[in-house]
Structures are given as structure tokens and as C-alpha cells.
Amino acid sequence: WKEVATFTSIGLIIGPLGVVWYRYLDKWLPGTAAKTIAKKLFFDELLWGPFFTVVVFYVLPLVEKWDHQLALSELKEKFVTAWLGSAGFWLVFQSINFKFLA
């Protein structure tokens, strides 16, 4: 149950912040034209992607009671690979999201 509680607590942080982020993004860059979607993808990966990656590789370990240095080491080791991998994976799905669900 510890893992469930940990992921629930992170979800309670990320979920509402994600709603605010995507509402702001849609307000700031309204529409579903290809150029607008490209801008949304760019800013989503430039700003939200790193934030989410930090939460997963730094905040989550802290919630699990890791030492600060160990969590920071985990973040430094995995950040770039995870962020770039995430960007490559989610671009397709976010494109669909921004086109049809925005």
C-alpha cells in the first residue's frame, strides 16, 4: 500500500497542475491549426516535460523518504534520457490531443 499512497500523492500534485497547465496553454495558444499545435508541442515539451521529469525522478524519491543527495543523483543520472524519451513518445499523442481535444 505504500506504493499506492506514494503515487496517489504525486497524482494529487501533478493532476491539478496539469489541468492548469493545459488550460493555460489552450488559452495562450488557441486553435488547432498545424502551426498552433507545433507551438503547443514545443512549449509543452520545453516547460511541462522537464517539470514532470523532475517530479518523477526527484520529488517521488523524496516522498518515498530517499535522502536528498540520492534523489538528486537519480535525477542527474536519468533526467536527459527520460525527458528526451518522453518527448519522442508523447509528441504523437499530444498532437492528437491538441488537434481533437483542445
mmCIF file of C-alpha atoms in Angstrom:
data_model
loop_
_atom_site.group_PDB
_atom_site.id
_atom_site.type_symbol
_atom_site.label_atom_id
_atom_site.label_comp_id
_atom_site.label_asym_id
_atom_site.label_seq_id
_atom_site.Cartn_x
_atom_site.Cartn_y
_atom_site.Cartn_z
ATOM 1 C CA TRP A 1 0.000 0.000 0.000
ATOM 2 C CA LYS A 2 2.983 2.276 0.426
ATOM 3 C CA GLU A 3 3.483 2.495 -3.343
ATOM 4 C CA VAL A 4 -0.209 3.250 -3.871
ATOM 5 C CA ALA A 5 -0.039 6.069 -1.325
ATOM 6 C CA THR A 6 3.149 7.438 -2.892
ATOM 7 C CA PHE A 7 1.778 7.502 -6.425
ATOM 8 C CA THR A 8 -1.534 8.882 -5.203
ATOM 9 C CA SER A 9 0.215 11.776 -3.501
ATOM 10 C CA ILE A 10 2.182 12.541 -6.654
ATOM 11 C CA GLY A 11 -1.005 12.274 -8.723
ATOM 12 C CA LEU A 12 -2.683 14.762 -6.415
ATOM 13 C CA ILE A 13 0.115 17.205 -7.225
ATOM 14 C CA ILE A 14 0.568 16.532 -10.940
ATOM 15 C CA GLY A 15 -3.125 16.153 -11.810
ATOM 16 C CA PRO A 16 -4.337 19.624 -10.794
ATOM 17 C CA LEU A 17 -1.153 21.293 -12.041
ATOM 18 C CA GLY A 18 -1.580 19.529 -15.381
ATOM 19 C CA VAL A 19 -5.144 20.781 -15.689
ATOM 20 C CA VAL A 20 -3.992 24.346 -15.024
ATOM 21 C CA TRP A 21 -1.060 23.997 -17.440
ATOM 22 C CA TYR A 22 -3.118 22.659 -20.341
ATOM 23 C CA ARG A 23 -5.919 25.185 -19.814
ATOM 24 C CA TYR A 24 -3.344 27.960 -19.827
ATOM 25 C CA LEU A 25 -1.680 26.529 -22.926
ATOM 26 C CA ASP A 26 -5.033 26.401 -24.750
ATOM 27 C CA LYS A 27 -5.850 29.947 -23.688
ATOM 28 C CA TRP A 28 -2.399 31.257 -24.603
ATOM 29 C CA LEU A 29 -2.299 29.380 -27.931
ATOM 30 C CA PRO A 30 -5.915 28.920 -29.033
ATOM 31 C CA GLY A 31 -6.878 26.872 -32.053
ATOM 32 C CA THR A 32 -5.977 23.653 -33.788
ATOM 33 C CA ALA A 33 -4.031 24.839 -36.822
ATOM 34 C CA ALA A 34 -0.829 22.913 -37.508
ATOM 35 C CA LYS A 35 1.363 25.896 -36.584
ATOM 36 C CA THR A 36 -0.502 26.352 -33.286
ATOM 37 C CA ILE A 37 -0.195 22.654 -32.464
ATOM 38 C CA ALA A 38 3.538 22.814 -33.183
ATOM 39 C CA LYS A 39 3.875 25.739 -30.766
ATOM 40 C CA LYS A 40 1.877 23.905 -28.101
ATOM 41 C CA LEU A 41 4.070 20.828 -28.529
ATOM 42 C CA PHE A 42 7.214 22.936 -28.308
ATOM 43 C CA PHE A 43 6.195 24.700 -25.091
ATOM 44 C CA ASP A 44 4.710 21.559 -23.582
ATOM 45 C CA GLU A 45 7.977 19.691 -24.035
ATOM 46 C CA LEU A 46 10.106 22.699 -23.101
ATOM 47 C CA LEU A 47 8.254 23.536 -19.868
ATOM 48 C CA TRP A 48 5.919 20.751 -18.721
ATOM 49 C CA GLY A 49 8.199 17.882 -19.794
ATOM 50 C CA PRO A 50 11.140 18.886 -17.594
ATOM 51 C CA PHE A 51 8.838 19.698 -14.672
ATOM 52 C CA PHE A 52 7.184 16.282 -14.867
ATOM 53 C CA THR A 53 10.562 14.556 -15.202
ATOM 54 C CA VAL A 54 11.845 16.325 -12.087
ATOM 55 C CA VAL A 55 8.741 15.240 -10.179
ATOM 56 C CA VAL A 56 9.245 11.615 -11.198
ATOM 57 C CA PHE A 57 12.991 11.396 -10.568
ATOM 58 C CA TYR A 58 13.430 13.814 -7.662
ATOM 59 C CA VAL A 59 10.164 14.516 -5.836
ATOM 60 C CA LEU A 60 8.852 10.946 -5.980
ATOM 61 C CA PRO A 61 12.009 9.548 -4.337
ATOM 62 C CA LEU A 62 11.793 12.261 -1.662
ATOM 63 C CA VAL A 63 8.199 11.253 -0.953
ATOM 64 C CA GLU A 64 9.490 7.688 -0.627
ATOM 65 C CA LYS A 65 11.867 9.057 2.049
ATOM 66 C CA TRP A 66 15.046 8.916 -0.019
ATOM 67 C CA ASP A 67 17.945 11.095 1.042
ATOM 68 C CA HIS A 68 18.201 14.421 -0.876
ATOM 69 C CA GLN A 69 21.597 13.507 -2.347
ATOM 70 C CA LEU A 70 20.388 10.109 -3.528
ATOM 71 C CA ALA A 71 17.289 11.637 -5.139
ATOM 72 C CA LEU A 72 19.412 14.340 -6.766
ATOM 73 C CA SER A 73 21.813 11.704 -8.072
ATOM 74 C CA GLU A 74 18.868 9.762 -9.525
ATOM 75 C CA LEU A 75 17.620 12.928 -11.241
ATOM 76 C CA LYS A 76 21.038 13.798 -12.677
ATOM 77 C CA GLU A 77 21.553 10.256 -13.940
ATOM 78 C CA LYS A 78 18.179 9.846 -15.653
ATOM 79 C CA PHE A 79 16.878 13.335 -16.479
ATOM 80 C CA VAL A 80 18.096 13.861 -20.048
ATOM 81 C CA THR A 81 17.374 10.330 -21.254
ATOM 82 C CA ALA A 82 13.924 10.274 -19.659
ATOM 83 C CA TRP A 83 12.970 13.752 -20.855
ATOM 84 C CA LEU A 84 14.071 13.152 -24.449
ATOM 85 C CA GLY A 85 12.473 9.708 -24.498
ATOM 86 C CA SER A 86 9.258 11.133 -23.136
ATOM 87 C CA ALA A 87 9.271 13.926 -25.694
ATOM 88 C CA GLY A 88 9.733 11.469 -28.545
ATOM 89 C CA PHE A 89 6.993 9.187 -27.258
ATOM 90 C CA TRP A 90 4.375 11.762 -26.303
ATOM 91 C CA LEU A 91 4.662 14.077 -29.316
ATOM 92 C CA VAL A 92 2.370 11.874 -31.408
ATOM 93 C CA PHE A 93 -0.252 11.521 -28.687
ATOM 94 C CA GLN A 94 -0.127 15.174 -27.702
ATOM 95 C CA SER A 95 -0.531 16.156 -31.365
ATOM 96 C CA ILE A 96 -3.774 14.181 -31.468
ATOM 97 C CA ASN A 97 -4.829 15.647 -28.128
ATOM 98 C CA PHE A 98 -4.161 19.226 -29.249
ATOM 99 C CA LYS A 99 -5.914 18.670 -32.579
ATOM 100 C CA PHE A 100 -9.087 16.931 -31.454
ATOM 101 C CA LEU A 101 -9.490 17.526 -27.704
ATOM 102 C CA ALA A 102 -8.333 21.108 -27.273
#
